[in-house]
mmCIF file with all atom_site columns, C-alpha atoms and ligand atoms in Angstrom:
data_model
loop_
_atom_site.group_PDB
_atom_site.id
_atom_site.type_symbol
_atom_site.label_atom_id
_atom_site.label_alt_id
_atom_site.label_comp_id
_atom_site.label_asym_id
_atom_site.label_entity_id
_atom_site.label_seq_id
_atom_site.pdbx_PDB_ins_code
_atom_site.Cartn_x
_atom_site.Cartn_y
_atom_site.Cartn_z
_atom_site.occupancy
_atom_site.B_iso_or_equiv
_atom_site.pdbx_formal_charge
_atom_site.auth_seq_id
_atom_site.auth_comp_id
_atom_site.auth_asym_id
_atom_site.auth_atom_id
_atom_site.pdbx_PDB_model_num
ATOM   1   C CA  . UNK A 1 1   ? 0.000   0.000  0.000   1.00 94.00 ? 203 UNK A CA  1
ATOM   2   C CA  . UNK A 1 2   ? 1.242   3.730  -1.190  1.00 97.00 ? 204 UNK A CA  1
ATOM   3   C CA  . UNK A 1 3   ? 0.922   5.991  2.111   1.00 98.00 ? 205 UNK A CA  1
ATOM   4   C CA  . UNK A 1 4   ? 2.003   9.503  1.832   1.00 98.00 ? 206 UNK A CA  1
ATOM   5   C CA  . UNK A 1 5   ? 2.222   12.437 4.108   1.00 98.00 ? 207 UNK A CA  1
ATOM   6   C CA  . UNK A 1 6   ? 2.094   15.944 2.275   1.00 98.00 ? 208 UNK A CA  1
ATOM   7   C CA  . UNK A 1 7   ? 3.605   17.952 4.468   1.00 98.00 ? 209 UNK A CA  1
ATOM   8   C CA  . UNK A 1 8   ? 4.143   21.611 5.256   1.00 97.00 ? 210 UNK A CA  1
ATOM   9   C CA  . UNK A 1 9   ? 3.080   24.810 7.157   1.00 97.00 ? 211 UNK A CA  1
ATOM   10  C CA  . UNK A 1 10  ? -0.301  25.937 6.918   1.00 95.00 ? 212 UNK A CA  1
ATOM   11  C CA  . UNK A 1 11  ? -0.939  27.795 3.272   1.00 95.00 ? 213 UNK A CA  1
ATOM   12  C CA  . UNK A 1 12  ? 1.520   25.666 1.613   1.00 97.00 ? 214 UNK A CA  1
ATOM   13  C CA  . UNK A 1 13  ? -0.698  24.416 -0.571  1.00 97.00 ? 215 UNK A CA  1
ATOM   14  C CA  . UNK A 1 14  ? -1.441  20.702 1.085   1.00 97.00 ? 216 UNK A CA  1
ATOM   15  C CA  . UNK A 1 15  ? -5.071  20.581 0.226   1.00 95.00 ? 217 UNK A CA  1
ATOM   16  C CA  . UNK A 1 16  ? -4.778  22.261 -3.589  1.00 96.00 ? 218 UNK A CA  1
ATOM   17  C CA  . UNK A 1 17  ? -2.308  19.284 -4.359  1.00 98.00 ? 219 UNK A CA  1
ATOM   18  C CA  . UNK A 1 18  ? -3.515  16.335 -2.172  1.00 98.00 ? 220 UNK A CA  1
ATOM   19  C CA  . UNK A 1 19  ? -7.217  17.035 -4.551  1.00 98.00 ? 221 UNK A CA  1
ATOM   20  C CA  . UNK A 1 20  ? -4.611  16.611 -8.050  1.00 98.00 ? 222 UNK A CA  1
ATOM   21  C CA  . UNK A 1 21  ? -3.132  13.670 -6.626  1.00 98.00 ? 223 UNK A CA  1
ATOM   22  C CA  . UNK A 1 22  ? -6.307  11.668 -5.827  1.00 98.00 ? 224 UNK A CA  1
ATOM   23  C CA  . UNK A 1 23  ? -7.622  12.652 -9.256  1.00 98.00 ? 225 UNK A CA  1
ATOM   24  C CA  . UNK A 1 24  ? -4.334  11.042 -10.533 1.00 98.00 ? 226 UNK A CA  1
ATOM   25  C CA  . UNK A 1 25  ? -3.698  8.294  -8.289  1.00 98.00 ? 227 UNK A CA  1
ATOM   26  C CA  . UNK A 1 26  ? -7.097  7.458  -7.023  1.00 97.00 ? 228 UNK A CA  1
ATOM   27  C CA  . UNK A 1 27  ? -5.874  7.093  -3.083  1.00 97.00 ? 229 UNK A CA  1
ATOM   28  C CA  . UNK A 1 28  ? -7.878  8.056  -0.357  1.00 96.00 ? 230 UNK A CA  1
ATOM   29  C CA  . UNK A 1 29  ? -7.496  11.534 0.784   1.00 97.00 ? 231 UNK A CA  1
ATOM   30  C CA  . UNK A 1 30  ? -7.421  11.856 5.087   1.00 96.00 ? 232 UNK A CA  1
ATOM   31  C CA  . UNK A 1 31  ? -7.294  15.763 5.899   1.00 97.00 ? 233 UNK A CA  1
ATOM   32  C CA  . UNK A 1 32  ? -8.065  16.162 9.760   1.00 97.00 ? 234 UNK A CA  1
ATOM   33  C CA  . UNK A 1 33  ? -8.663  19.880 9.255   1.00 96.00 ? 235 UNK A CA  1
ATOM   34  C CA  . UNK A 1 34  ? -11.769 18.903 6.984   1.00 95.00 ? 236 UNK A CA  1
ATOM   35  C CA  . UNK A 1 35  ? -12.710 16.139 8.976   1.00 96.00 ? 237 UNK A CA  1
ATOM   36  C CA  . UNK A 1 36  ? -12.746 18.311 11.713  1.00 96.00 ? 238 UNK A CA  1
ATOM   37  C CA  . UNK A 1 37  ? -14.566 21.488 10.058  1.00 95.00 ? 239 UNK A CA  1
ATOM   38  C CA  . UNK A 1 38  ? -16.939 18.553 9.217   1.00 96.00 ? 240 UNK A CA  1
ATOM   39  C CA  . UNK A 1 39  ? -17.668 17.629 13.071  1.00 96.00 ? 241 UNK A CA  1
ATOM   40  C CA  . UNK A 1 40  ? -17.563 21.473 14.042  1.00 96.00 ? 242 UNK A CA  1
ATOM   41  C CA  . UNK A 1 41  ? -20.378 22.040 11.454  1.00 96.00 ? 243 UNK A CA  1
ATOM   42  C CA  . UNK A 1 42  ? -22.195 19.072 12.382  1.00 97.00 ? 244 UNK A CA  1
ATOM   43  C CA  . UNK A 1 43  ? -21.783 20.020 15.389  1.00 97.00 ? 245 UNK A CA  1
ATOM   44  C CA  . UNK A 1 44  ? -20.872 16.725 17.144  1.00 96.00 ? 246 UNK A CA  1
ATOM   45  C CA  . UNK A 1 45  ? -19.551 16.824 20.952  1.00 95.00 ? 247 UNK A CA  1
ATOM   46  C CA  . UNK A 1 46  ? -16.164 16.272 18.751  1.00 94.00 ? 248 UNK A CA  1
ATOM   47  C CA  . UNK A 1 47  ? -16.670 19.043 17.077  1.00 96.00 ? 249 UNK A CA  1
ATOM   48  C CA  . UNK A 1 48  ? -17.598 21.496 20.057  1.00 95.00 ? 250 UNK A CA  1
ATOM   49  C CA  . UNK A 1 49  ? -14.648 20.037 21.341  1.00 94.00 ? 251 UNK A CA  1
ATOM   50  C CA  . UNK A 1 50  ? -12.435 21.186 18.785  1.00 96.00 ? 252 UNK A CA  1
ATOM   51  C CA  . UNK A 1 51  ? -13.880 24.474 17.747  1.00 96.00 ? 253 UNK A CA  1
ATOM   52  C CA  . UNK A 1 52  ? -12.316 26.194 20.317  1.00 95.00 ? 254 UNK A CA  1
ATOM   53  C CA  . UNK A 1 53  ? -8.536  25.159 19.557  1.00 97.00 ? 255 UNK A CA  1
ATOM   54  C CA  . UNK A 1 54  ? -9.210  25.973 15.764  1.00 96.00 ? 256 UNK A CA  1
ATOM   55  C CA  . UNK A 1 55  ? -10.857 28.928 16.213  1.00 94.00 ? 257 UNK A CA  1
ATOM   56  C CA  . UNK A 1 56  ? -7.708  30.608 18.099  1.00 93.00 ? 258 UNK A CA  1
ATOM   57  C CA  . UNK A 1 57  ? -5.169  28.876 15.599  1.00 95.00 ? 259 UNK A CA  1
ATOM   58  C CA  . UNK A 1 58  ? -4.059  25.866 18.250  1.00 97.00 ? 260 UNK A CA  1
ATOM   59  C CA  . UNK A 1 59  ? -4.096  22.315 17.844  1.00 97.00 ? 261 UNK A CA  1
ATOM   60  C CA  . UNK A 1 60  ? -6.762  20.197 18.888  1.00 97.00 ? 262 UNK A CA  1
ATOM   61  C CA  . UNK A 1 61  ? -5.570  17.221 21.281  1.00 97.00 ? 263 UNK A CA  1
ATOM   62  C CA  . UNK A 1 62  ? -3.698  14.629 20.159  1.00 96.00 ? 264 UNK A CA  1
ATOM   63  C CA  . UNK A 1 63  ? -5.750  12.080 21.407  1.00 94.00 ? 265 UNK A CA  1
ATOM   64  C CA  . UNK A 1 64  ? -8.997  13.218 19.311  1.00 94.00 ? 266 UNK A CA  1
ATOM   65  C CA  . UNK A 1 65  ? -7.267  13.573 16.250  1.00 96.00 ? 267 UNK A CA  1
ATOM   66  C CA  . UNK A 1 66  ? -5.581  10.206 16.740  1.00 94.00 ? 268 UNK A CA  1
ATOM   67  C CA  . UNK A 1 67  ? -8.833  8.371  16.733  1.00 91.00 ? 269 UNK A CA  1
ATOM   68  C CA  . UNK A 1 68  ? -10.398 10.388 14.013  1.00 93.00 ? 270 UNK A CA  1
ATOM   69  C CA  . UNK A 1 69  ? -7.594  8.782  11.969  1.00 93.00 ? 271 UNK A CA  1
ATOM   70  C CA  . UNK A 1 70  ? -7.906  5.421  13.173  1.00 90.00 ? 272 UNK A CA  1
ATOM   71  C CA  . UNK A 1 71  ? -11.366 5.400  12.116  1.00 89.00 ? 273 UNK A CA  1
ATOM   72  C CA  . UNK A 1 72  ? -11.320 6.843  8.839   1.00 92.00 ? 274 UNK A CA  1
ATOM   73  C CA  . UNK A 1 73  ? -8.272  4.545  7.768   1.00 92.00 ? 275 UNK A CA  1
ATOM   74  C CA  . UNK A 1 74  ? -10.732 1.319  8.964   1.00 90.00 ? 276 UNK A CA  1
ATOM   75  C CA  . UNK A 1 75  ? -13.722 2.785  7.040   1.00 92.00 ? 277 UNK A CA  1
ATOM   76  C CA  . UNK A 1 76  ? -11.384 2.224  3.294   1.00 91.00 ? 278 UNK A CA  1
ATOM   77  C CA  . UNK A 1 77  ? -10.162 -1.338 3.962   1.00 87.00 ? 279 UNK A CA  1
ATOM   78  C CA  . UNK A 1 78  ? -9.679  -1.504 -0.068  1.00 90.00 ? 280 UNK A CA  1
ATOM   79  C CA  . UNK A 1 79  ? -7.599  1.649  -0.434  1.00 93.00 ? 281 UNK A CA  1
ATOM   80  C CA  . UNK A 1 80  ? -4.684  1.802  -2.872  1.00 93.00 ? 282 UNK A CA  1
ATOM   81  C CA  . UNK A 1 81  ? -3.523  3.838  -0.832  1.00 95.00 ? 283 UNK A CA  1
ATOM   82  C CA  . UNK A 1 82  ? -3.653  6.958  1.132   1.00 97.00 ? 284 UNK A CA  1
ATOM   83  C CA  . UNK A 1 83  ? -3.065  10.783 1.674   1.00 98.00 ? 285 UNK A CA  1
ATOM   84  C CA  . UNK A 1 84  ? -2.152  12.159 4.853   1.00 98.00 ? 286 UNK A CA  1
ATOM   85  C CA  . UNK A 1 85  ? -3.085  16.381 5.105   1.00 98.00 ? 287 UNK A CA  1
ATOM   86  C CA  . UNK A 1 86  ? -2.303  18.088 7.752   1.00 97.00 ? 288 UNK A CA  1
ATOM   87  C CA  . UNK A 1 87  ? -1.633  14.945 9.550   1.00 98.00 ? 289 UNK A CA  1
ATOM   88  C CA  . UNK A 1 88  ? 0.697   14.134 12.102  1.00 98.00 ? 290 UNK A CA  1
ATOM   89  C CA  . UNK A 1 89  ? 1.184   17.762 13.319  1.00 98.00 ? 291 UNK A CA  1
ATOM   90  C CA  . UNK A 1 90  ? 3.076   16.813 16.737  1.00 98.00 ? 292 UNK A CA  1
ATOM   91  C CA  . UNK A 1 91  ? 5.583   13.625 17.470  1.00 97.00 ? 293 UNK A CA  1
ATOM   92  C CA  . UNK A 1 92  ? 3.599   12.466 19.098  1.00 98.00 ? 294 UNK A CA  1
ATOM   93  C CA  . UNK A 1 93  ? 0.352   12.211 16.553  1.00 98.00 ? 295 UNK A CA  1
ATOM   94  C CA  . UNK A 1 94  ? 3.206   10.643 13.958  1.00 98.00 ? 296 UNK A CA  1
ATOM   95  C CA  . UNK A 1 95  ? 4.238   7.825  16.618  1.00 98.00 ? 297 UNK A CA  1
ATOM   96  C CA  . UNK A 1 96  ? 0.603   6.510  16.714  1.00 97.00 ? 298 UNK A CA  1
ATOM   97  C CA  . UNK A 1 97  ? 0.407   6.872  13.073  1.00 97.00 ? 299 UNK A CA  1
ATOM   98  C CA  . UNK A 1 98  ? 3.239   4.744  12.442  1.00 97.00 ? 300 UNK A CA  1
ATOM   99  C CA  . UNK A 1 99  ? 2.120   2.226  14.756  1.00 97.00 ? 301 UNK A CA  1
ATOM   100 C CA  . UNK A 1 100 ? -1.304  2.520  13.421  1.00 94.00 ? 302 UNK A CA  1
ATOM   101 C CA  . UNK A 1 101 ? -0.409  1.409  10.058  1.00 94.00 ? 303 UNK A CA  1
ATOM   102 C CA  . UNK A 1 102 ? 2.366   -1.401 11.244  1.00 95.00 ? 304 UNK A CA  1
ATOM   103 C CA  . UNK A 1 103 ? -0.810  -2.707 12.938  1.00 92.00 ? 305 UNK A CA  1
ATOM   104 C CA  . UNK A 1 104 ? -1.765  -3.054 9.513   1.00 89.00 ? 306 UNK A CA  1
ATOM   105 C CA  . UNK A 1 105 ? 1.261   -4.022 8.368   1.00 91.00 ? 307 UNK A CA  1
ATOM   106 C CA  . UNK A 1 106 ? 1.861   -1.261 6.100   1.00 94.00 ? 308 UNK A CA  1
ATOM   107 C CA  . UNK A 1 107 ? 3.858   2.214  6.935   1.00 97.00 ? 309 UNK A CA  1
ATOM   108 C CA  . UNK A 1 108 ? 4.475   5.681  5.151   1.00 98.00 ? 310 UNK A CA  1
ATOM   109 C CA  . UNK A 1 109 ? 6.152   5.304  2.232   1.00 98.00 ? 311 UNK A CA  1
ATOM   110 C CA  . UNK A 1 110 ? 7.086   8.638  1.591   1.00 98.00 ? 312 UNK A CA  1
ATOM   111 C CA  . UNK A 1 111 ? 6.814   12.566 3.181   1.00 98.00 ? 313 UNK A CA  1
ATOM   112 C CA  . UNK A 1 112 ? 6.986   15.332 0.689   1.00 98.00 ? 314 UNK A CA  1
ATOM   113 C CA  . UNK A 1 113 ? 7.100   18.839 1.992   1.00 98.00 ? 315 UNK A CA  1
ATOM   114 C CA  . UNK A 1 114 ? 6.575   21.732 0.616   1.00 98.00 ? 316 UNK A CA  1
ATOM   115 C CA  . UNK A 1 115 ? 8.932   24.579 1.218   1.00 98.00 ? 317 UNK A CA  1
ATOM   116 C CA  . UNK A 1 116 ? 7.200   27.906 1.050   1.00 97.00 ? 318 UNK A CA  1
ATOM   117 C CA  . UNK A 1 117 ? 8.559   31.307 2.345   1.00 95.00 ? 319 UNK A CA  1
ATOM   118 C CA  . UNK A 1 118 ? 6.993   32.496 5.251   1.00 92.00 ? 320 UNK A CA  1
ATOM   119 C CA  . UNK A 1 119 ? 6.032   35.793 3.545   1.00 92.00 ? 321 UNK A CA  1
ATOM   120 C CA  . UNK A 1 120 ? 4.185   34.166 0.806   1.00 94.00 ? 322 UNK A CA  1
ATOM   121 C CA  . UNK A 1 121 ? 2.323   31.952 3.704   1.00 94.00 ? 323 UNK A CA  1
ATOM   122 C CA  . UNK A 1 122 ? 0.842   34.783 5.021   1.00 91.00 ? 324 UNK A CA  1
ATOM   123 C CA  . UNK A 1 123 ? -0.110  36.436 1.867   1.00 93.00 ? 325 UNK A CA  1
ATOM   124 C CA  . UNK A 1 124 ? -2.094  33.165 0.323   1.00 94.00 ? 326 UNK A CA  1
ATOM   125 C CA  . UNK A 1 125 ? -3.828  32.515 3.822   1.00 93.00 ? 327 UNK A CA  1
ATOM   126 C CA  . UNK A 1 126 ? -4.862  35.961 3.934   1.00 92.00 ? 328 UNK A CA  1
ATOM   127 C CA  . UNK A 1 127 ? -6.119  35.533 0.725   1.00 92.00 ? 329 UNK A CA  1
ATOM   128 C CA  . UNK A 1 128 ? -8.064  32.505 0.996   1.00 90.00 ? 330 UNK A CA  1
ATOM   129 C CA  . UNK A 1 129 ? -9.384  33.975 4.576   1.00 87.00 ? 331 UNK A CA  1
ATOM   130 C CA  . UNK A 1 130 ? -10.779 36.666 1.806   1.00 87.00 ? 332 UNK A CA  1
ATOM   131 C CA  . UNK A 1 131 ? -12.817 33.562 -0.262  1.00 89.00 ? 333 UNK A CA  1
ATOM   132 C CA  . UNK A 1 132 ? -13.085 30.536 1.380   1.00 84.00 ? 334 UNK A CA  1
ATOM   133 C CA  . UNK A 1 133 ? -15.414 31.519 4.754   1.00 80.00 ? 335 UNK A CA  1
ATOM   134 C CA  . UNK A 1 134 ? -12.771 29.846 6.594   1.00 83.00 ? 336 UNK A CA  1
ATOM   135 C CA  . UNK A 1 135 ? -13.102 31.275 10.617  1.00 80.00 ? 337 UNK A CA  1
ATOM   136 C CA  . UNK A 1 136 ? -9.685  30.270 11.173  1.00 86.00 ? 338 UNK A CA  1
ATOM   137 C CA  . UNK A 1 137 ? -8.192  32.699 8.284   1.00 85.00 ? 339 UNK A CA  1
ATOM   138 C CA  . UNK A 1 138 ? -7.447  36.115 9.569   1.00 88.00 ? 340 UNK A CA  1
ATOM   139 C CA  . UNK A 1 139 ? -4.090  37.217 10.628  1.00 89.00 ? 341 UNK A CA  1
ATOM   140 C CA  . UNK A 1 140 ? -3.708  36.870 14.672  1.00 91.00 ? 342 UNK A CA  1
ATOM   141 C CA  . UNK A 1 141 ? -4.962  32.936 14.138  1.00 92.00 ? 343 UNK A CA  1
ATOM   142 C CA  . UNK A 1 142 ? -2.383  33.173 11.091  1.00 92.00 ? 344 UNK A CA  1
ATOM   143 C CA  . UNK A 1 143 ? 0.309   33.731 13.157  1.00 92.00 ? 345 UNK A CA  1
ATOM   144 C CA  . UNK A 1 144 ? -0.718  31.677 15.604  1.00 94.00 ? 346 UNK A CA  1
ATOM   145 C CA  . UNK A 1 145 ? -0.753  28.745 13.246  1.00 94.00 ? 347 UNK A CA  1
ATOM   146 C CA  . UNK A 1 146 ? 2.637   29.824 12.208  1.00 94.00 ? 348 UNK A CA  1
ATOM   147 C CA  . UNK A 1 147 ? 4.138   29.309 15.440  1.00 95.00 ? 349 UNK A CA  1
ATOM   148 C CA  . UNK A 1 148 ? 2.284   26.633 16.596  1.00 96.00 ? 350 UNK A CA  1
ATOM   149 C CA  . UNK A 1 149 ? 4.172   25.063 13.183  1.00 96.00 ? 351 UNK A CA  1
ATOM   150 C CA  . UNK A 1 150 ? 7.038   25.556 14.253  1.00 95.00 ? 352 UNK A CA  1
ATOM   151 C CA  . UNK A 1 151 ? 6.628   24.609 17.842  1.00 97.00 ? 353 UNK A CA  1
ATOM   152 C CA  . UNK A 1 152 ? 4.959   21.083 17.640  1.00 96.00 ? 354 UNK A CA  1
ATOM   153 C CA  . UNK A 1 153 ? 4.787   20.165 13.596  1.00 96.00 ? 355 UNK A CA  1
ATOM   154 C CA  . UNK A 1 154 ? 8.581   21.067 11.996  1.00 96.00 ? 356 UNK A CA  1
ATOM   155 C CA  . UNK A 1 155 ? 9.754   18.114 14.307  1.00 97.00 ? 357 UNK A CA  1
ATOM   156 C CA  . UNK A 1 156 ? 7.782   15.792 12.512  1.00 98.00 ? 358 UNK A CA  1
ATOM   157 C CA  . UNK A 1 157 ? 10.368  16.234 9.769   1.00 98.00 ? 359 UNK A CA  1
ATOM   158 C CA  . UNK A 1 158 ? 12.798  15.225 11.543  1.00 98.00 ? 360 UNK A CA  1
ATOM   159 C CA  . UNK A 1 159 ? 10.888  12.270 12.826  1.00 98.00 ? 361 UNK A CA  1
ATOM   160 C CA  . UNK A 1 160 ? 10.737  10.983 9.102   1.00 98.00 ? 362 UNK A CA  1
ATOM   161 C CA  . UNK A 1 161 ? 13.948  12.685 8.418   1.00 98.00 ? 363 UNK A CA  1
ATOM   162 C CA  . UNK A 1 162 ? 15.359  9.773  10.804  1.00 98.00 ? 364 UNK A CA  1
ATOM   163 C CA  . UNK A 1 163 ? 13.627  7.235  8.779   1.00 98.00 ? 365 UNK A CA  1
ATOM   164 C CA  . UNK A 1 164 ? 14.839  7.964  5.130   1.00 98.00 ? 366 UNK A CA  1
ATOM   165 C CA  . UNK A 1 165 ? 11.612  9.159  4.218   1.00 98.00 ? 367 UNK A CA  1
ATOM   166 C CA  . UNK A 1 166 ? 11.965  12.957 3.789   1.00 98.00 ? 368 UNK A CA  1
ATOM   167 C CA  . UNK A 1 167 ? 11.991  14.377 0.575   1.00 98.00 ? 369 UNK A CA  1
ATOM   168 C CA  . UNK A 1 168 ? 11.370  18.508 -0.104  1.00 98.00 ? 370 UNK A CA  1
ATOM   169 C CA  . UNK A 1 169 ? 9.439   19.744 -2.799  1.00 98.00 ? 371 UNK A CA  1
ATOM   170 C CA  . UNK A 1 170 ? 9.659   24.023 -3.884  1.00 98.00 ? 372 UNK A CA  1
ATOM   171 C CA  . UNK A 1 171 ? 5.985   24.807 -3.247  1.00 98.00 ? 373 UNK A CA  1
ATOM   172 C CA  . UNK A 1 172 ? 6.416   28.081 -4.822  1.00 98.00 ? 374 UNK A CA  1
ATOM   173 C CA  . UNK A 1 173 ? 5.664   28.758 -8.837  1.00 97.00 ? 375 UNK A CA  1
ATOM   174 C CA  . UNK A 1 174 ? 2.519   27.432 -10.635 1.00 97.00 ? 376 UNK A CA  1
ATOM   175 C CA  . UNK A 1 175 ? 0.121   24.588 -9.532  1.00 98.00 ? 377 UNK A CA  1
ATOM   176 C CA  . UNK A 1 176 ? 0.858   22.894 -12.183 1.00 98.00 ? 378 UNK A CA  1
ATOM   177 C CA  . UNK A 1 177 ? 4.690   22.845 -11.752 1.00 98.00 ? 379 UNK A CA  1
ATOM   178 C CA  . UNK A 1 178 ? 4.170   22.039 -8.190  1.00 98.00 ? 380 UNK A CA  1
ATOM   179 C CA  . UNK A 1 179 ? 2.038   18.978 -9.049  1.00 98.00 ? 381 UNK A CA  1
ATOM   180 C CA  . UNK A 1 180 ? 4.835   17.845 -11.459 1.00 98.00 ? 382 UNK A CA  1
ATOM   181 C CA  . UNK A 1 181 ? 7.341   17.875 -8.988  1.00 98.00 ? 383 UNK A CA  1
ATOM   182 C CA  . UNK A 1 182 ? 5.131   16.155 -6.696  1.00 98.00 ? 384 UNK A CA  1
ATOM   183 C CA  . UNK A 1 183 ? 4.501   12.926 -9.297  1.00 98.00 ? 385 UNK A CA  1
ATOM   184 C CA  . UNK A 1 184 ? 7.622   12.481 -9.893  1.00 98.00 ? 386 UNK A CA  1
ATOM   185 C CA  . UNK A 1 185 ? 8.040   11.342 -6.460  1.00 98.00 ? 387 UNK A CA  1
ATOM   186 C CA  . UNK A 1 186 ? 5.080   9.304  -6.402  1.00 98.00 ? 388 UNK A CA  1
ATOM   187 C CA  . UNK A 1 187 ? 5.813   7.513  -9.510  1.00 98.00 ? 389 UNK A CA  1
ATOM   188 C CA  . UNK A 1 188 ? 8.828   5.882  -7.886  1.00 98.00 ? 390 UNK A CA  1
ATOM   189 C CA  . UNK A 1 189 ? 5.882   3.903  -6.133  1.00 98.00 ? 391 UNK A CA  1
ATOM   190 C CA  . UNK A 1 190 ? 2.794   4.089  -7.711  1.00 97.00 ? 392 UNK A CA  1
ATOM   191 C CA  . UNK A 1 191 ? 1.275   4.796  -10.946 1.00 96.00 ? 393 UNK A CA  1
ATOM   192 C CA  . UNK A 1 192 ? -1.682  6.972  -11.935 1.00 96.00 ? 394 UNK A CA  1
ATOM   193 C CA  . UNK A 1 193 ? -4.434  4.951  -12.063 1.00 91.00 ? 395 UNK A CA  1
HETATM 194 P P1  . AMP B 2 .   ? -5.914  22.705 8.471   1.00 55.82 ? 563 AMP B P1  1
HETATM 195 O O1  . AMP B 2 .   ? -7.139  22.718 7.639   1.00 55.82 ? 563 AMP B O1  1
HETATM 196 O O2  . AMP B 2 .   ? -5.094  21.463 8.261   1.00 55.82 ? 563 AMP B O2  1
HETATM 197 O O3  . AMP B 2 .   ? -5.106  23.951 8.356   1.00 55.82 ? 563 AMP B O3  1
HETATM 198 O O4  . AMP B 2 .   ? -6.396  22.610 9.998   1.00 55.82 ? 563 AMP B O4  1
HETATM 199 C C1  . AMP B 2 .   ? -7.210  23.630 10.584  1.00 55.82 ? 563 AMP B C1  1
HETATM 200 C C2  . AMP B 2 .   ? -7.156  23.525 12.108  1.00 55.82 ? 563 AMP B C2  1
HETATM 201 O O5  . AMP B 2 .   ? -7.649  22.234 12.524  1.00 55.82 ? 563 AMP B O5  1
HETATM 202 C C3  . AMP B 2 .   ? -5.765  23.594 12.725  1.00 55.82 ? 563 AMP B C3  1
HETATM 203 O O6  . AMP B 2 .   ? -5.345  24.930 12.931  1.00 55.82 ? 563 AMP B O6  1
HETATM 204 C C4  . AMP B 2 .   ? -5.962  22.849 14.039  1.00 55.82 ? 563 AMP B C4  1
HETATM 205 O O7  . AMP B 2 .   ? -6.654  23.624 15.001  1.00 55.82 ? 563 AMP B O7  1
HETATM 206 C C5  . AMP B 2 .   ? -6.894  21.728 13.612  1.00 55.82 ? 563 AMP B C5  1
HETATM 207 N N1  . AMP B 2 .   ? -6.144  20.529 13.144  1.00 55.82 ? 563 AMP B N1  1
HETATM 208 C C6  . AMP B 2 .   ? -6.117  20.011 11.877  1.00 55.82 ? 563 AMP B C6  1
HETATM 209 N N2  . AMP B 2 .   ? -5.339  18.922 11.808  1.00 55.82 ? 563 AMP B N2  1
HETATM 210 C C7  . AMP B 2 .   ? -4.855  18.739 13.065  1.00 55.82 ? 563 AMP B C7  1
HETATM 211 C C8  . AMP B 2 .   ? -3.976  17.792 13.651  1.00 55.82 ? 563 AMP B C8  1
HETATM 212 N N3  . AMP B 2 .   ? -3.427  16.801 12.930  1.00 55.82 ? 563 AMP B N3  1
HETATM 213 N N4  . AMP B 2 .   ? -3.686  17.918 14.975  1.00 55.82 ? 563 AMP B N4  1
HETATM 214 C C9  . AMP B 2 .   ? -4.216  18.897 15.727  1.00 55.82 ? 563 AMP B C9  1
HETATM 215 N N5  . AMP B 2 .   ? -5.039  19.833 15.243  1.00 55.82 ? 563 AMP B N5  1
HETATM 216 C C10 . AMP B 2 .   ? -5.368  19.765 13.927  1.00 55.82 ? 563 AMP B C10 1
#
């Protein structure tokens, strides 16, 4: 099975690619910021739960997001494969995911991260805060996303740094070029489908 993690900073374009690459590749995408916009809407005791950390820009508990996963990775049993967005943010989230999936007897195959400036972060989350409705978009939870980055998530590069798995990706220039870069990764493992 073909696991990836997309990685990078908030803004850096996770979601815009992970949609081309399950239009290519026809994995299953698993983005705990939509699955958890999904509960807040819903409005689920998960989701009041969570609504507070995301609307002030922190992270929601490990242990919720944890199980979300879980779940969602039992509900596809036939999956090629699968997307991680946005997921694991801390250590601690990409511990359990690794033992998640060697429960399955599977593990990532690959993180790609996209390197963006910080400068052109703020400017495209600014932007989308502009279009997309998004509560969390706006520039004091911007900057606390930012930092909350950089205190719990960068480490999770090392983590797969560590393990061989790391492999950067410019996420700066057109969507299309991005993309490009991006499959020629993936095709080392898996072929559009
Ligand atoms: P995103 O759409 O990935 O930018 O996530 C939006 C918000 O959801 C984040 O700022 C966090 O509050 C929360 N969130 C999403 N994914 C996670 C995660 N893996 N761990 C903790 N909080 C998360």
């Amino acid at each position: 099975m073909f696991n990836l993690i997309l990685f990078g900073p908030p803004g850096s374009g996770k979601g815009t690619q992970s949609q081309k690459i399950v239009d290519s590749y026809k994995v299953e995408h698993i983005s705990t910021g939509d699955l958890l916009r999904s509960e807040v809407k819903n409005e689920t005791a998960l989701g009041l739960e969570a609504k507070e950390y995301m609307d002030n820009g922190s992270l929601v508990p490990d242990e919720v997001v944890i199980g979300m996963i879980s779940s969602k990775i039992d509900a596809t049993p036939d999956a090629r494969g699968f997307i991680f967005d946005g997921f694991p943010r801390t250590k601690e989230q990409a511990v359990a995911l690794d033992k998640l999936l060697q429960l399955k007897e599977t593990s990532i195959t690959t993180v790609l991260s996209l390197q963006v400036s910080e400068d052109e972060l703020t400017k495209r989350l600014l932007e989308r805060g502009a279009t997309s409705g998004r509560s969390d978009d706006n520039e004091e939870v911007i900057t606390k996303r930012i930092k909350e980055y950089h205190a719990k998530t960068a480490i999770v590069a090392s983590h797969y740094d560590a393990q061989g798995k790391l492999v950067n990706i410019k996420g700066e220039g057109s969507i299309d070029d991005i993309f490009k870069s991006l499959s020629a990764e993936i095709d080392k493992y898996l072929q559009p489908a």
